[in-house]
Short mmCIF file of C-alpha atoms in Angstrom, two decimals:
data_model
loop_
_atom_site.label_atom_id
_atom_site.label_comp_id
_atom_site.label_asym_id
_atom_site.label_seq_id
_atom_site.Cartn_x
_atom_site.Cartn_y
_atom_site.Cartn_z
CA UNK A 1 0.28 7.05 -1.81
CA UNK A 2 2.07 3.76 -2.42
CA UNK A 3 4.84 4.31 0.10
CA UNK A 4 2.74 5.75 2.87
CA UNK A 5 3.84 3.79 5.87
CA UNK A 6 6.39 3.57 8.58
CA UNK A 7 9.43 2.00 6.98
CA UNK A 8 12.89 1.75 8.50
CA UNK A 9 16.26 1.15 6.91
CA UNK A 10 16.54 -1.99 9.04
CA UNK A 11 13.80 -3.52 6.87
CA UNK A 12 16.20 -3.51 3.96
CA UNK A 13 18.36 -6.16 5.59
CA UNK A 14 15.57 -8.74 5.47
CA UNK A 15 15.14 -10.93 2.42
CA UNK A 16 11.45 -10.10 2.37
CA UNK A 17 10.29 -6.82 3.93
CA UNK A 18 7.73 -7.18 6.70
CA UNK A 19 4.49 -5.62 5.51
CA UNK A 20 1.06 -5.26 7.09
CA UNK A 21 -0.70 -7.43 4.54
CA UNK A 22 0.11 -10.73 2.88
CA UNK A 23 2.06 -9.72 -0.19
CA UNK A 24 3.51 -12.10 -2.72
CA UNK A 25 7.28 -12.35 -3.17
CA UNK A 26 7.32 -10.18 -6.30
CA UNK A 27 5.54 -7.31 -4.55
CA UNK A 28 7.73 -7.65 -1.44
CA UNK A 29 10.91 -7.61 -3.53
CA UNK A 30 9.64 -4.55 -5.40
CA UNK A 31 9.05 -2.85 -2.05
CA UNK A 32 12.55 -3.77 -0.87
CA UNK A 33 14.06 -2.26 -4.02
CA UNK A 34 11.95 0.87 -3.65
CA UNK A 35 12.95 1.27 -0.01
CA UNK A 36 16.61 0.86 -0.95
CA UNK A 37 16.10 3.67 -3.46
CA UNK A 38 14.05 5.86 -1.14
CA UNK A 39 16.53 5.68 1.73
CA UNK A 40 19.42 6.88 -0.43
CA UNK A 41 20.69 10.27 0.56
CA UNK A 42 20.13 13.12 -1.87
CA UNK A 43 23.82 13.15 -2.79
CA UNK A 44 23.54 9.46 -3.74
CA UNK A 45 20.59 10.14 -6.03
CA UNK A 46 17.75 9.45 -3.61
CA UNK A 47 14.40 11.02 -4.36
CA UNK A 48 11.73 10.53 -1.69
CA UNK A 49 9.02 12.07 -3.87
CA UNK A 50 9.13 9.42 -6.63
CA UNK A 51 5.80 7.95 -5.60
CA UNK A 52 4.18 11.26 -6.48
CA UNK A 53 4.77 10.41 -10.14
CA UNK A 54 1.96 7.85 -10.07
CA UNK A 55 -1.15 8.83 -12.02
CA UNK A 56 -4.09 9.80 -9.78
CA UNK A 57 -1.79 10.17 -6.75
CA UNK A 58 -4.10 12.85 -5.37
CA UNK A 59 -6.99 10.38 -5.45
CA UNK A 60 -4.95 7.72 -3.62
CA UNK A 61 -3.89 10.25 -0.97
CA UNK A 62 -7.47 11.47 -0.55
CA UNK A 63 -8.75 7.88 -0.19
CA UNK A 64 -6.07 7.13 2.40
CA UNK A 65 -6.89 10.30 4.32
CA UNK A 66 -10.62 9.50 4.45
CA UNK A 67 -10.19 5.85 5.41
CA UNK A 68 -7.34 6.26 7.86
CA UNK A 69 -8.03 9.57 9.54
CA UNK A 70 -11.78 10.09 9.28
CA UNK A 71 -12.97 6.48 9.45
CA UNK A 72 -10.33 4.83 11.64
CA UNK A 73 -8.09 6.99 13.81
CA UNK A 74 -10.44 9.86 14.64
CA UNK A 75 -13.74 8.02 14.26
CA UNK A 76 -15.54 7.09 17.45
CA UNK A 77 -15.32 3.49 18.64
CA UNK A 78 -19.09 3.21 18.23
CA UNK A 79 -18.63 3.98 14.52
CA UNK A 80 -15.86 1.43 14.00
CA UNK A 81 -13.01 3.79 14.81
CA UNK A 82 -10.28 3.73 17.42
CA UNK A 83 -11.12 6.92 19.32
CA UNK A 84 -13.51 7.25 22.24
CA UNK A 85 -15.01 10.74 21.88
CA UNK A 86 -16.64 10.68 25.32
CA UNK A 87 -13.50 9.57 27.16
CA UNK A 88 -10.28 9.59 25.11
CA UNK A 89 -8.54 7.53 27.81
CA UNK A 90 -10.87 4.68 26.78
CA UNK A 91 -9.87 4.78 23.13
CA UNK A 92 -8.96 1.39 21.73
CA UNK A 93 -5.55 0.05 22.64
CA UNK A 94 -3.82 -2.25 20.14
CA UNK A 95 -2.80 -4.67 22.90
CA UNK A 96 -5.58 -4.46 25.50
CA UNK A 97 -8.38 -4.33 22.92
CA UNK A 98 -6.65 -6.53 20.34
CA UNK A 99 -9.75 -8.30 18.97
CA UNK A 100 -11.77 -5.13 18.33
CA UNK A 101 -8.72 -3.12 17.29
CA UNK A 102 -7.68 -5.79 14.78
CA UNK A 103 -11.22 -6.06 13.40
CA UNK A 104 -11.42 -2.29 12.91
CA UNK A 105 -7.97 -2.24 11.34
CA UNK A 106 -8.89 -5.09 8.96
CA UNK A 107 -12.04 -3.18 7.95
CA UNK A 108 -9.83 -0.16 7.24
CA UNK A 109 -7.55 -2.27 5.02
CA UNK A 110 -10.53 -3.77 3.15
CA UNK A 111 -12.21 -0.39 2.66
CA UNK A 112 -8.96 1.24 1.51
CA UNK A 113 -8.30 -1.63 -0.88
CA UNK A 114 -11.79 -1.19 -2.35
CA UNK A 115 -11.17 2.55 -2.83
CA UNK A 116 -7.79 1.88 -4.45
CA UNK A 117 -9.37 -0.75 -6.70
CA UNK A 118 -11.95 1.82 -7.76
CA UNK A 119 -9.23 4.38 -8.52
CA UNK A 120 -7.19 1.77 -10.41
CA UNK A 121 -10.27 0.79 -12.39
CA UNK A 122 -10.70 4.35 -13.64
CA UNK A 123 -7.13 4.50 -14.95
CA UNK A 124 -6.25 3.49 -18.50
CA UNK A 125 -4.96 -0.07 -18.17
CA UNK A 126 -6.13 -0.47 -14.58
CA UNK A 127 -3.98 -1.64 -11.67
CA UNK A 128 -1.63 -3.57 -13.91
CA UNK A 129 -0.72 -0.49 -15.94
CA UNK A 130 -0.40 1.58 -12.74
CA UNK A 131 2.07 -0.99 -11.40
CA UNK A 132 4.12 -0.91 -14.61
CA UNK A 133 4.20 2.90 -14.65
CA UNK A 134 5.21 3.00 -11.00
CA UNK A 135 8.00 0.45 -11.54
CA UNK A 136 9.23 2.45 -14.56
CA UNK A 137 9.21 5.75 -12.65
CA UNK A 138 11.42 4.16 -10.00
CA UNK A 139 13.60 2.39 -12.58
CA UNK A 140 13.09 -0.94 -10.78
CA UNK A 141 15.19 -3.81 -12.04
CA UNK A 142 14.70 -6.13 -13.71
CA UNK A 143 12.53 -4.23 -16.19
CA UNK A 144 9.11 -5.89 -16.51
CA UNK A 145 6.25 -5.28 -18.87
CA UNK A 146 2.65 -6.39 -18.32
CA UNK A 147 3.35 -9.87 -19.67
CA UNK A 148 6.35 -10.33 -17.36
CA UNK A 149 4.39 -9.22 -14.29
CA UNK A 150 1.44 -11.43 -15.21
CA UNK A 151 3.70 -14.44 -15.78
CA UNK A 152 5.30 -13.90 -12.38
CA UNK A 153 1.90 -13.54 -10.73
CA UNK A 154 0.51 -16.62 -12.47
CA UNK A 155 3.38 -18.62 -10.98
CA UNK A 156 3.12 -17.16 -7.49
CA UNK A 157 -0.36 -15.82 -6.72
CA UNK A 158 -3.42 -16.79 -8.75
CA UNK A 159 -5.74 -14.45 -6.84
CA UNK A 160 -3.61 -11.37 -7.56
CA UNK A 161 -3.14 -12.60 -11.16
CA UNK A 162 -6.92 -12.52 -11.60
CA UNK A 163 -7.36 -9.26 -9.67
CA UNK A 164 -4.77 -7.52 -11.87
CA UNK A 165 -6.87 -8.59 -14.87
CA UNK A 166 -3.99 -10.50 -16.44
CA UNK A 167 -6.35 -12.80 -18.34
CA UNK A 168 -7.63 -10.14 -20.75
#
């Protein structure tokens, strides 16, 4: 689910939303615009279920559930999780156990990214087409087609440009 996360309206005041991973400026601005849309009240045209319009949303939600709940939050520390099954009071603490906690969290991000990449790869047009469809469903401005997104990425983030398969 693209918007699964803890977002606050205060994040809209920032020029670039603070996100958990290193996003390029285009992606961060897209997120800011989406959050501005999502936090509208219903009477102002807000629709918090827009992200459900993404193709394969059930697969993304399932992948997130497996990686976050089963393999991170409720998995035992000995299995790379955060929870201590034998003594819950000894579960990992984000501050006290920062090194291990951060390593487990980074593994979660990497594993989730791999699952999302797999899902994207099974969609017609891959991640790039998914991004375009998502932007269109939210009516993000300015309108961008694949060429526009790829041009922006080429100028700002070569790695994402290549990952989005902009060369082909």
